[in-house]
GROMACS .gro file of C-alpha atoms in nm:
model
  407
    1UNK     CA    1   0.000   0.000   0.000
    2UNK     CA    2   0.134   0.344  -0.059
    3UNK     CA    3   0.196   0.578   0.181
    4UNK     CA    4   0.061   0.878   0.225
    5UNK     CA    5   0.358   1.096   0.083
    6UNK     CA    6   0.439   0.843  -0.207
    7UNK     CA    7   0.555   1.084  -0.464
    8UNK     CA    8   0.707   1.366  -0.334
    9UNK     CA    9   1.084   1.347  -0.268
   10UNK     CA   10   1.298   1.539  -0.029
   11UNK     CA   11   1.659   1.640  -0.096
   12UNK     CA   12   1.791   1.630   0.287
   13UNK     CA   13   2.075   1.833   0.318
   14UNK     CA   14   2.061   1.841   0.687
   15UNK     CA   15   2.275   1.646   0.980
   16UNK     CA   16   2.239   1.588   1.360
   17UNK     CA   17   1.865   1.587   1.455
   18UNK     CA   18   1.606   1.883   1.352
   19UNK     CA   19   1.661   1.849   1.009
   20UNK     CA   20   1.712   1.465   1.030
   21UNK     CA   21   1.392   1.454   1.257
   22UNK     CA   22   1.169   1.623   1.036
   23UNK     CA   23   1.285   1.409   0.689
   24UNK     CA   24   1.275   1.102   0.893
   25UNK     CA   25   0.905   1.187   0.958
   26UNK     CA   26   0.832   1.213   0.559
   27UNK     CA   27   1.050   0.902   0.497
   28UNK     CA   28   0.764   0.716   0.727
   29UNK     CA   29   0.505   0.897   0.566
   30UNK     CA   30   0.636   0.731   0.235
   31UNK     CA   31   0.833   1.035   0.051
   32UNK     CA   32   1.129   0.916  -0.131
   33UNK     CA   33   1.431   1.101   0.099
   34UNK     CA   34   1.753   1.136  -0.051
   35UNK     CA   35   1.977   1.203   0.244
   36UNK     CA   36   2.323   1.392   0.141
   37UNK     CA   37   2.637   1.349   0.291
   38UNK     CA   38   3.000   1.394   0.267
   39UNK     CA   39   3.216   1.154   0.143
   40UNK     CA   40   3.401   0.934   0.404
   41UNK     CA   41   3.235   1.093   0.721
   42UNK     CA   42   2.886   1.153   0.696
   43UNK     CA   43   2.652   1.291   0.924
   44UNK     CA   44   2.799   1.398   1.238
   45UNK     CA   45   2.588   1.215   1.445
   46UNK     CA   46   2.712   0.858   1.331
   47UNK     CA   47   3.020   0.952   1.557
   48UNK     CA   48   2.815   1.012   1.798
   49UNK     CA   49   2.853   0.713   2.015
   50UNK     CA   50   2.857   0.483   2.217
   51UNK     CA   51   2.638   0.281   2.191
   52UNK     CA   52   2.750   0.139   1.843
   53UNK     CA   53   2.586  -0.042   1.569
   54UNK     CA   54   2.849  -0.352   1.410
   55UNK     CA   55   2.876  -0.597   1.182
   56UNK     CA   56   2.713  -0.917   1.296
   57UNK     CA   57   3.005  -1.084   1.138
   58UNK     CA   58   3.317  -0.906   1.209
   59UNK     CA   59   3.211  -0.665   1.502
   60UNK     CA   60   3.357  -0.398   1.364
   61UNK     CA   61   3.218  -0.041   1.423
   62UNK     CA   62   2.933   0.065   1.146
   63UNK     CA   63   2.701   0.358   1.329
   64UNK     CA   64   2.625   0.511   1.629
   65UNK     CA   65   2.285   0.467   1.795
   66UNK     CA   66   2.208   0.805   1.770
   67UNK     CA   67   2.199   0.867   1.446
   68UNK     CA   68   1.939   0.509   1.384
   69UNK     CA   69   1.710   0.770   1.629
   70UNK     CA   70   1.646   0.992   1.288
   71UNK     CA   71   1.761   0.848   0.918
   72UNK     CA   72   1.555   0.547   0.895
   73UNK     CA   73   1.385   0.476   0.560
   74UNK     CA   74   1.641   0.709   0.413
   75UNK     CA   75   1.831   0.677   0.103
   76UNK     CA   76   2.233   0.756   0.187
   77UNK     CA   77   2.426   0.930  -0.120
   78UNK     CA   78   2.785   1.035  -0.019
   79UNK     CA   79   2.823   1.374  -0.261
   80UNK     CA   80   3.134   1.660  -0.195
   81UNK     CA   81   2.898   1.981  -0.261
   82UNK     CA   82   3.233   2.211  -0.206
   83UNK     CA   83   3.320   2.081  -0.537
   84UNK     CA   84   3.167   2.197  -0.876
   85UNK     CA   85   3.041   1.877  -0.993
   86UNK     CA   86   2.900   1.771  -0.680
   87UNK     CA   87   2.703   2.105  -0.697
   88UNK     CA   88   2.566   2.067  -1.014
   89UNK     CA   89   2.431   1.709  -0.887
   90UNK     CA   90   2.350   1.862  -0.630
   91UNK     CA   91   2.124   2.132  -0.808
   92UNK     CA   92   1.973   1.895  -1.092
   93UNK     CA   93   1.851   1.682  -0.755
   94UNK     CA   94   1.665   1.988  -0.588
   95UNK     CA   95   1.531   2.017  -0.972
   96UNK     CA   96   1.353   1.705  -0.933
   97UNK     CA   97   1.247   1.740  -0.529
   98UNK     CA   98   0.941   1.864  -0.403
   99UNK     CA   99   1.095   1.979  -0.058
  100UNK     CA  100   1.488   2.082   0.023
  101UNK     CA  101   1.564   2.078   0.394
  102UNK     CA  102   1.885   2.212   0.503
  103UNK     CA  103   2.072   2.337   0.833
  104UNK     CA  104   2.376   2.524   0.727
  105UNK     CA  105   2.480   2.831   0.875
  106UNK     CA  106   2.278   3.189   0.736
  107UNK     CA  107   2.421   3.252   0.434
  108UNK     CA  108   2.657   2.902   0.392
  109UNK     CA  109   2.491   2.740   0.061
  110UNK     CA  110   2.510   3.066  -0.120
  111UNK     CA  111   2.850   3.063  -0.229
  112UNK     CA  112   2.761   2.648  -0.361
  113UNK     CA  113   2.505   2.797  -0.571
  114UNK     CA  114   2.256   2.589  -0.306
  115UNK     CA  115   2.049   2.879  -0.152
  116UNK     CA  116   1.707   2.925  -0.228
  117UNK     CA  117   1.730   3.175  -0.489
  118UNK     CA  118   1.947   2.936  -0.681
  119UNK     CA  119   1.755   2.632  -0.617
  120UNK     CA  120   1.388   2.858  -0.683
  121UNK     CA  121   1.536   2.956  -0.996
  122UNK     CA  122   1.593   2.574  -1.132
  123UNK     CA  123   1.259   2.469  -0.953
  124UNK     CA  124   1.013   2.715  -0.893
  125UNK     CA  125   0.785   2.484  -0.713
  126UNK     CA  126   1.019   2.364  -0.463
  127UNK     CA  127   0.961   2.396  -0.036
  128UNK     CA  128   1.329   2.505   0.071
  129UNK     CA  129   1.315   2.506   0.479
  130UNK     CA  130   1.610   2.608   0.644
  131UNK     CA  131   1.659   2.561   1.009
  132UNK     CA  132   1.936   2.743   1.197
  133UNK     CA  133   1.993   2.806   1.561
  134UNK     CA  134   1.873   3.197   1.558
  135UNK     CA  135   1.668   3.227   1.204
  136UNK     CA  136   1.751   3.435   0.882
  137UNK     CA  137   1.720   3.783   1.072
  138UNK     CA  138   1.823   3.931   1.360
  139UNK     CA  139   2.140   4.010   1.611
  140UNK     CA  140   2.213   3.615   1.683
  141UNK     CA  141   2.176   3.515   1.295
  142UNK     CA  142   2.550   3.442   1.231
  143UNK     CA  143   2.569   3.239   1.580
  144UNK     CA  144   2.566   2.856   1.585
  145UNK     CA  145   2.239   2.693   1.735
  146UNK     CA  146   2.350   2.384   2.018
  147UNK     CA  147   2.001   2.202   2.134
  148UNK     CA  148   2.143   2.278   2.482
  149UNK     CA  149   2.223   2.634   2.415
  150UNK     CA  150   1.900   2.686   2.285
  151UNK     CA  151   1.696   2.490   2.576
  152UNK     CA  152   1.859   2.765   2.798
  153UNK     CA  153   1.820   3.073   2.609
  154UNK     CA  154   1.487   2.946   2.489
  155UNK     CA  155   1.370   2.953   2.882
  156UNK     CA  156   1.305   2.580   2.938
  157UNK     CA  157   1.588   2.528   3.143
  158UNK     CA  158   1.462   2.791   3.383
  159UNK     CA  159   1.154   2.583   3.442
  160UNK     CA  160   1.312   2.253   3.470
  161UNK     CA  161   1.464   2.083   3.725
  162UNK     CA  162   1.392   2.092   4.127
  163UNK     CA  163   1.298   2.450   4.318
  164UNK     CA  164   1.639   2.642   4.463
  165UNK     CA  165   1.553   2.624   4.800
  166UNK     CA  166   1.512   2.247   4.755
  167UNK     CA  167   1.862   1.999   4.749
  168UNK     CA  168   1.911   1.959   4.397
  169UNK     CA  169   1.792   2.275   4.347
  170UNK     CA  170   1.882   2.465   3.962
  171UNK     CA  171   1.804   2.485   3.634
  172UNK     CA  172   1.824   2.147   3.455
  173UNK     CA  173   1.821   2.062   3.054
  174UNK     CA  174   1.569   1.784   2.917
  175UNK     CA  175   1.677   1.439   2.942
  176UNK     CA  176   1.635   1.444   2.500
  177UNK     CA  177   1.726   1.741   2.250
  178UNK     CA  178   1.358   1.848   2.281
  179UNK     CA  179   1.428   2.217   2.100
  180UNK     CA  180   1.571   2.001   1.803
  181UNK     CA  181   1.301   1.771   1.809
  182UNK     CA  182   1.020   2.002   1.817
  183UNK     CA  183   1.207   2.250   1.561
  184UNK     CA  184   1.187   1.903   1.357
  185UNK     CA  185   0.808   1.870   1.380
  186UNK     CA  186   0.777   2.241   1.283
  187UNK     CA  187   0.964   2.207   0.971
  188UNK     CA  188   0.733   1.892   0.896
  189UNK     CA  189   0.389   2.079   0.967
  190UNK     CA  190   0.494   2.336   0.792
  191UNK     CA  191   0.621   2.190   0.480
  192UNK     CA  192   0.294   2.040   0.438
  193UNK     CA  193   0.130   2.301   0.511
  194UNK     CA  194   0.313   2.461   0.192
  195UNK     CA  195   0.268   2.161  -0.017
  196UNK     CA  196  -0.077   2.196   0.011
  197UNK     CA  197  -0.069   2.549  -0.101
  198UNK     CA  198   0.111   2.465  -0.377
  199UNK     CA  199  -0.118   2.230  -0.481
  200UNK     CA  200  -0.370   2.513  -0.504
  201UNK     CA  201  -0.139   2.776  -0.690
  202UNK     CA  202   0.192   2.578  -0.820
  203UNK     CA  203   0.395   2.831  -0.587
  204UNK     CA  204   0.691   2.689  -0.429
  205UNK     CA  205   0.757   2.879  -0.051
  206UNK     CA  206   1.162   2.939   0.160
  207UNK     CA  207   1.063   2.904   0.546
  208UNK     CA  208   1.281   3.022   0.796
  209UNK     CA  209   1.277   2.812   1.131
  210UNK     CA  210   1.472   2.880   1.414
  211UNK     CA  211   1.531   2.640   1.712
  212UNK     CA  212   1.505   2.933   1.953
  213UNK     CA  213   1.197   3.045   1.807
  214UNK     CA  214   1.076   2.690   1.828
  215UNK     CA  215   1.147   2.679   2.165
  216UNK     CA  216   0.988   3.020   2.248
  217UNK     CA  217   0.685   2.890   2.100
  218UNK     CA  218   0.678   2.594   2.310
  219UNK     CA  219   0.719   2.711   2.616
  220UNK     CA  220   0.332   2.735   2.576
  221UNK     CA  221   0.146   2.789   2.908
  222UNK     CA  222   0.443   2.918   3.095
  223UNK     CA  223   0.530   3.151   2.889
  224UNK     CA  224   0.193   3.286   2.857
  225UNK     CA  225   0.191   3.263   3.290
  226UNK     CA  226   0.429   3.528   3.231
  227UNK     CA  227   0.296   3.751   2.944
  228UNK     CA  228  -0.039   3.766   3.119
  229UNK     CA  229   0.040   3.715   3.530
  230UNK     CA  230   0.364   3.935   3.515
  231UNK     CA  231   0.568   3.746   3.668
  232UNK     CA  232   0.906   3.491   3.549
  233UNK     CA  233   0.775   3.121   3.639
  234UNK     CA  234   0.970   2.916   3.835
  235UNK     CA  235   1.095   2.601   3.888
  236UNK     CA  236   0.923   2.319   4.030
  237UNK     CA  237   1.102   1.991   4.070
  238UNK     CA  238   0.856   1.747   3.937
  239UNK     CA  239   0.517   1.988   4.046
  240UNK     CA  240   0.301   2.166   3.825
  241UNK     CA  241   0.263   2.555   3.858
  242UNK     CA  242  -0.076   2.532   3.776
  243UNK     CA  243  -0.237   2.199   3.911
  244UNK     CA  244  -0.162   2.063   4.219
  245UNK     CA  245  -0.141   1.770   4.338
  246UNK     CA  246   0.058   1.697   4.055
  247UNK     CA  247   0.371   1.585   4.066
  248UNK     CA  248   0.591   1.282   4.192
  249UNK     CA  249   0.576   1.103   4.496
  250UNK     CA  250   0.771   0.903   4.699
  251UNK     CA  251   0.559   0.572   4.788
  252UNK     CA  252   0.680   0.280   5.074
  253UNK     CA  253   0.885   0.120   4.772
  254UNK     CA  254   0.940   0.392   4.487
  255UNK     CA  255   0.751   0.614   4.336
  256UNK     CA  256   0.384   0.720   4.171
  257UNK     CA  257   0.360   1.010   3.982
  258UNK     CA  258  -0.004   1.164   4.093
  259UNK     CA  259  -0.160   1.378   3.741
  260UNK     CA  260  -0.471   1.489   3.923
  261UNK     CA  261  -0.662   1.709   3.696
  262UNK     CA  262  -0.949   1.841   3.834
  263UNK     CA  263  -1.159   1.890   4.165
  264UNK     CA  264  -1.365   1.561   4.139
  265UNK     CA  265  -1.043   1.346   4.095
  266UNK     CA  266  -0.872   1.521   4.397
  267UNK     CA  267  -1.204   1.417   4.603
  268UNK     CA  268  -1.165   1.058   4.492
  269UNK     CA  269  -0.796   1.045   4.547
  270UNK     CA  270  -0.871   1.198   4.926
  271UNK     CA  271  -1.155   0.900   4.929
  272UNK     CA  272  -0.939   0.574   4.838
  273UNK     CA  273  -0.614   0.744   5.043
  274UNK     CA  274  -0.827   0.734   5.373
  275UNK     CA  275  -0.796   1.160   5.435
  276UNK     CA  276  -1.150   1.274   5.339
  277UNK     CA  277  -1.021   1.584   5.563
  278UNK     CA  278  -0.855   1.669   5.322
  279UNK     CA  279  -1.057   1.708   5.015
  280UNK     CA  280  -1.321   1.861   5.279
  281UNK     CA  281  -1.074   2.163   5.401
  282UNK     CA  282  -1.216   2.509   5.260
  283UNK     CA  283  -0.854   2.519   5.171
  284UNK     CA  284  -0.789   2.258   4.912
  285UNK     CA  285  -1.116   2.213   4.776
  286UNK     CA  286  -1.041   2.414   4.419
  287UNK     CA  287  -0.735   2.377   4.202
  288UNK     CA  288  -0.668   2.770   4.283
  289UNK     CA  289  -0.726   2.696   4.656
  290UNK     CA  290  -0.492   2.435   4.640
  291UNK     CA  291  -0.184   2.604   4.444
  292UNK     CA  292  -0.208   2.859   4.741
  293UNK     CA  293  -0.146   2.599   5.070
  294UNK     CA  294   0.084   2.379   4.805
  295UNK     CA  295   0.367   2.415   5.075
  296UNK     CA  296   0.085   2.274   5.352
  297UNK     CA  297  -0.070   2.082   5.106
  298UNK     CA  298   0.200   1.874   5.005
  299UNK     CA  299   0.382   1.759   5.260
  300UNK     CA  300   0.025   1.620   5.434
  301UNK     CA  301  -0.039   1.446   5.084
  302UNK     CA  302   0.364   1.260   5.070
  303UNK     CA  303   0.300   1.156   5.424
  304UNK     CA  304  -0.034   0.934   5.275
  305UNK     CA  305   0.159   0.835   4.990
  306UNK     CA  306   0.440   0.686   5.168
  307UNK     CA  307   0.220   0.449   5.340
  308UNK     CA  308   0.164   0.229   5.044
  309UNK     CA  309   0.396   0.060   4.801
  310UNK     CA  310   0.346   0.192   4.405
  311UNK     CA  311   0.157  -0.098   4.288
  312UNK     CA  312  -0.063  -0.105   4.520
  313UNK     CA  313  -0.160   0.311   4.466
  314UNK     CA  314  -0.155   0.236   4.136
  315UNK     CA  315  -0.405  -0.061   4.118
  316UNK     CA  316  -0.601   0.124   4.390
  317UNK     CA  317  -0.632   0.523   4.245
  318UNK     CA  318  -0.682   0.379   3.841
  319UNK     CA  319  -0.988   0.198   3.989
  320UNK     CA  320  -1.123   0.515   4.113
  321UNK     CA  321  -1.032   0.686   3.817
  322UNK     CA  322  -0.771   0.887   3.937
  323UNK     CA  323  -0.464   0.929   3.675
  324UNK     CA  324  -0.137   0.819   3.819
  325UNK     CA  325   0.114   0.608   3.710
  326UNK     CA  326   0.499   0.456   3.737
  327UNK     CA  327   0.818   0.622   3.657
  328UNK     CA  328   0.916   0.379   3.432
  329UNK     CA  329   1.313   0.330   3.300
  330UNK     CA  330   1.383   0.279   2.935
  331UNK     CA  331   1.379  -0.058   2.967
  332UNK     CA  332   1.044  -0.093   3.152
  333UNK     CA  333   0.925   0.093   2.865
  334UNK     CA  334   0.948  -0.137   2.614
  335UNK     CA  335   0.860  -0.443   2.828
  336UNK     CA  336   0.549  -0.206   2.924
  337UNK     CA  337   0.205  -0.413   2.778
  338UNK     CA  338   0.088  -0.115   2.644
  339UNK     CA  339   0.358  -0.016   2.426
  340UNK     CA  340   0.391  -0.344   2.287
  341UNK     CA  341   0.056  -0.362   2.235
  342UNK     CA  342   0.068  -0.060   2.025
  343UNK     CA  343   0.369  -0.175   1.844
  344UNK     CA  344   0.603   0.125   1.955
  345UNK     CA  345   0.967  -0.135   1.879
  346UNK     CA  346   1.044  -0.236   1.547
  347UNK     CA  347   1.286  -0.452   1.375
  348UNK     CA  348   1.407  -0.353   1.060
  349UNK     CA  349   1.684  -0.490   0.760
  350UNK     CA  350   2.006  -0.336   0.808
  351UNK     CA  351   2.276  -0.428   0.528
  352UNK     CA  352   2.568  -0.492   0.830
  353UNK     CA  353   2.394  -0.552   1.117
  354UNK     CA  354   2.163  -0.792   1.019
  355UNK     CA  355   1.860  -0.627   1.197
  356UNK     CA  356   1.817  -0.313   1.393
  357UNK     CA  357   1.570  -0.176   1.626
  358UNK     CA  358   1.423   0.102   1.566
  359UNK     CA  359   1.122   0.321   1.732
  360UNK     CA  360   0.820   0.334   1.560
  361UNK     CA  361   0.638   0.674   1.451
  362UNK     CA  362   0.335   0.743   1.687
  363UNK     CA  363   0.076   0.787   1.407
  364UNK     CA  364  -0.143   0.540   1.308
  365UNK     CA  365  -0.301   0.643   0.978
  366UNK     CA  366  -0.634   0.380   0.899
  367UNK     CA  367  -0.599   0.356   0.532
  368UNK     CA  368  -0.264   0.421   0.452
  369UNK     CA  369  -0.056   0.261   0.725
  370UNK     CA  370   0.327   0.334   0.778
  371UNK     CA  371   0.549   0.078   0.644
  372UNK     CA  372   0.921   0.082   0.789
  373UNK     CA  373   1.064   0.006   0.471
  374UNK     CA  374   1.491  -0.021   0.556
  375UNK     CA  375   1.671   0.091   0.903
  376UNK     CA  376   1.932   0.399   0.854
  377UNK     CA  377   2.138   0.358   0.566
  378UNK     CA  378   2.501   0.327   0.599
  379UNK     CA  379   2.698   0.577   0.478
  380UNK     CA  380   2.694   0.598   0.107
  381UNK     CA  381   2.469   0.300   0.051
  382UNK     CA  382   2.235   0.434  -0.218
  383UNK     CA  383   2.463   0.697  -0.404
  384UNK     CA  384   2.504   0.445  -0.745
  385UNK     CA  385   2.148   0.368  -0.705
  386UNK     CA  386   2.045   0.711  -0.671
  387UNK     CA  387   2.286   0.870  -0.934
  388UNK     CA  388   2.189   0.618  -1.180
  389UNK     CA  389   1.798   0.610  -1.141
  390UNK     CA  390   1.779   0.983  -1.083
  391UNK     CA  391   2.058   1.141  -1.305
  392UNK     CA  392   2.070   0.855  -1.552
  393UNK     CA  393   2.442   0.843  -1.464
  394UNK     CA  394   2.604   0.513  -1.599
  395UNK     CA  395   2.909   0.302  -1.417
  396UNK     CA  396   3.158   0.483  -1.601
  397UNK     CA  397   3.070   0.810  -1.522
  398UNK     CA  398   3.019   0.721  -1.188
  399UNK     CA  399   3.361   0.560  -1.163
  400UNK     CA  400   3.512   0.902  -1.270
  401UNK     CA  401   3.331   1.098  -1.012
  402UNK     CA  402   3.448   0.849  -0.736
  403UNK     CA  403   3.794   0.869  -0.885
  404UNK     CA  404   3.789   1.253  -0.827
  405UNK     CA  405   3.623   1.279  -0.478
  406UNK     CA  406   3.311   1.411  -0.615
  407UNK     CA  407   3.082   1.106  -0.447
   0.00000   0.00000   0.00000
C-alpha cells in the first residue's frame, strides 16, 4: 500500500537531529528522501557514540545509535557539494524534489550555488526550509544553534529541574534534545502546510525556522503565565505551577507520579487514600485553593503516599479513576504491555547488522498505514542507485566521479 507521501521526494541536506527529525518523519510517511552526505564521514551524528551499531560478522564499528534515532527509511548518497560537480548534482537533484531541507549556517549554501534563490530559480515549485539556531534575521543570525544552548536561552531550562531552596535545586536541561526535536516537527507541519498550497497555486515557498523560536513557542502555558500574570515562572522539581497535586511522589517502595486534573479526581484520590479531611478543608477544595497551601498541602499528601507501596496506589487510584502512574526506565518501557501492544519497537533490515531496532512513529493512519521500509542507511549505501535512477548516470561516469572525490 502506498503511503501517504508516495511521490514527493525530499533532498535532505541536513545532519544531527532537527533536520534529520523532520525528513525522517516524511521518509515514514512514504516520501522518497535522498539524504546527502559527505564523502568518508557523513553525518555527524554517526560519531556520535557509544552505543555502536556492528557488523554481525566481524564486530567492527558501522554507526552510532544516535543517528538510527532519525535516518531510517532514508536513502544515503555520499556527494562533496564544495566541489563543482558535486554542486551541479546537487542542483539537478533539488530540480527534481518537491521539498529541500537544510541546516547550514545563514548565508553558507550561497556561495555552492545551493540557496534558495538558486535552487527557486531551477525549480520554482520547490519547499526550501532552512533551520538554523537563531533564524535568517536578527542580532544572533550568524551564531551557531546547540540544542542545549538553545533549551537555555529558549527559557526551558529555567523551568526545569527541582525548586532552589530544595537539594538539587537549579536549572536542569531535558533528558532528549527536545528544541531540536520540536524545531523538527515544525519544519514537517509546515512543509505540508506549503505543499498543500502549492497544490492550489503551483507556488513553491523558503521558510525560515529557528530552534530558539521553536522553543519560544513551546514554552506554551508558561510563557503565557508570564505575558499575562507578570511574573518569570519558576521552577518546580517534578510539580506543576498550575495543578496541584501533581507531581511525583515518593511511595513505601518507589515512586507514583499523581496527574490529578481536576476537583472531582482530587475528592476521589482523598476518598481511596483514607484523608477525606482533606478534600473537605475550605482550603484545598479548588485547584486555585490548592496552588495557594501547596507548601501545607503537600507535605500532608507525601505523608499518605508513603504508606503504600506503588503498585498497590496504582491498582487502587486507576480503579477510582484517578490518573497516576509509574516512573518507568527505558527498559520498563518497552517491556510495558501497552507499548507493545501498540507496536512502539520495530525490527528492521540493516545491510551490516543484520537487523536493527528502531522506534516506531506514533501515528497510526487507517488507510494508509506506515510501512518501515529499511533501518538507517550506511553511509553511502544508495549513491550508485540514486545517481543512476535519478541522473541517468552510468558506471563509467560514476567511476570518474568516485575517482575525483566528487561522491
Amino acid at each position: 500500500m502506498a503511503g501517504m507521501l508516495t511521490g514527493i521526494r525530499v533532498l535532505d541536506l541536513s545532519r544531527v537531529l532537527a533536520g534529520p527529525w523532520a525528513t525522517q518523519i516524511f521518509a515514514d510517511y512514504g516520501a522518497d528522501v535522498v539524504k546527502v552526505e559527505r564523502p568518508g564521514a557523513g553525518d555527524d551524528t554517526r560519531k556520535f557514540g557509544p552505543p555502536w551499531i556492528t557488523d554481525e560478522t566481524t564486530g567492527e564499528i558501522v554507526d552510532a545509535a544516535y543517528y538510527a534515532s532519525a535516518n531510517r527509511g532514508k536513502r544515503s548518497l555520499t556527494l562533496d557539494i564544495a566541489t563543482t560537480d558535486g554542486q551541479a548534482i546537487a542542483r539537478q537533484l533539488a530540480a527534481q524534489s518537491d521539498i529541500l531541507i537544510e541546516n547550514y549556517k545563514v548565508g553558507a549554501l550561497a556561495k555552492y550555488g545551493l540557496d534558495y534563490a538558486a535552487i527557486a530559480a531551477v525549480n520554482p515549485r520547490i519547499v526550501y526550509c532552512s533551520i538554523t539556531g537563531f533564524g535568517q534575521t536578527g542580532p544572533y543570525r550568524n551564531r551557531a544553534g546547540y540544542d542545549f544552548l538553545i533549551q537555555g536561552m529558549g527559557g526551558l531550562m529555567s523551568v526545569t529541574g527541582e525548586r532552589d531552596d530544595l537539594p538539587g535545586g537549579g536549572p536542569q536541561r531535558a533528558g532528549v534534545a527536545l528544541a531540536d526535536i520540536l524545531c523538527g516537527m515544525y519544519a514537517t507541519s509546515a512543509i505540508l502546510a506549503a505543499l498543500y498550497r502549492r497544490e492550489h497555486t503551483g507556488q513553491g515557498e523558503y521558510i525560515d525556522l529557528a530552534l530558539l523560536d521553536a522553543q519560544v513557542a513551546t514554552l506554551a502555558n508558561q510563557g503565557m503565565n508570564y505575558l499575562i500574570g507578570g511574573a518569570a515562572p519558576k521552577r518546580f522539581g517534578n510539580g506543576h505551577p498550575n495543578i496541584v497535586p501533581y507531581q511525583a511522589f515518593a511511595t513505601a517502595d518507589g515512586h507514583v507520579i499523581l496527574a490529578v486534573g481536576n476537583d472531582e479526581q482530587y475528592a476521589r484520590f482523598c476518598a481511596v487514600a483514607g484523608c477525606p479531611e482533606l478534600a473537605s478543608d475550605p482550603k484545598y477544595v479548588t485547584i486555585a485553593q490548592r496552588n495557594a497551601h501547596r507548601d501545607e498541602l503537600i507535605p500532608k499528601l507525601a505523608a499518605v503516599l508513603r504508606q503504600r507501596p506503588s503498585v498497590e496506589w496504582i491498582g487502587k487510584l486507576e480503579a477510582a479513576s484517578v490518573p497516576c502512574g509509574p516512573i518507568n526506565t527505558i527498559d520498563k518501557v518497552f517491556a510495558d504491555p501497552q507499548v507493545r501492544s501498540r507496536g512502539m519497537r520495530v525490527d528492521l533490515p540493516h545491510p551490516r547488522a543484520g537487523t536493527l531496532p528502531s522506534i516506531a512513529n506514533p501515528v497510526r493512519f487507517a488507510t494508509a498505514p506506515i510501512e518501515y521500509t529499511h533501518a538507517p542507511p550506511v553511509l553511502g549505501q544508495h549513491t550508485d542507485e540514486v545517481l543512476e535512477e535519478l541522473l541517468g548516470l552510468d558506471a563509467d561516469a560514476r567511476a570518474a566521479l568516485r575517482a575525483r572525490g566528487v561522491i
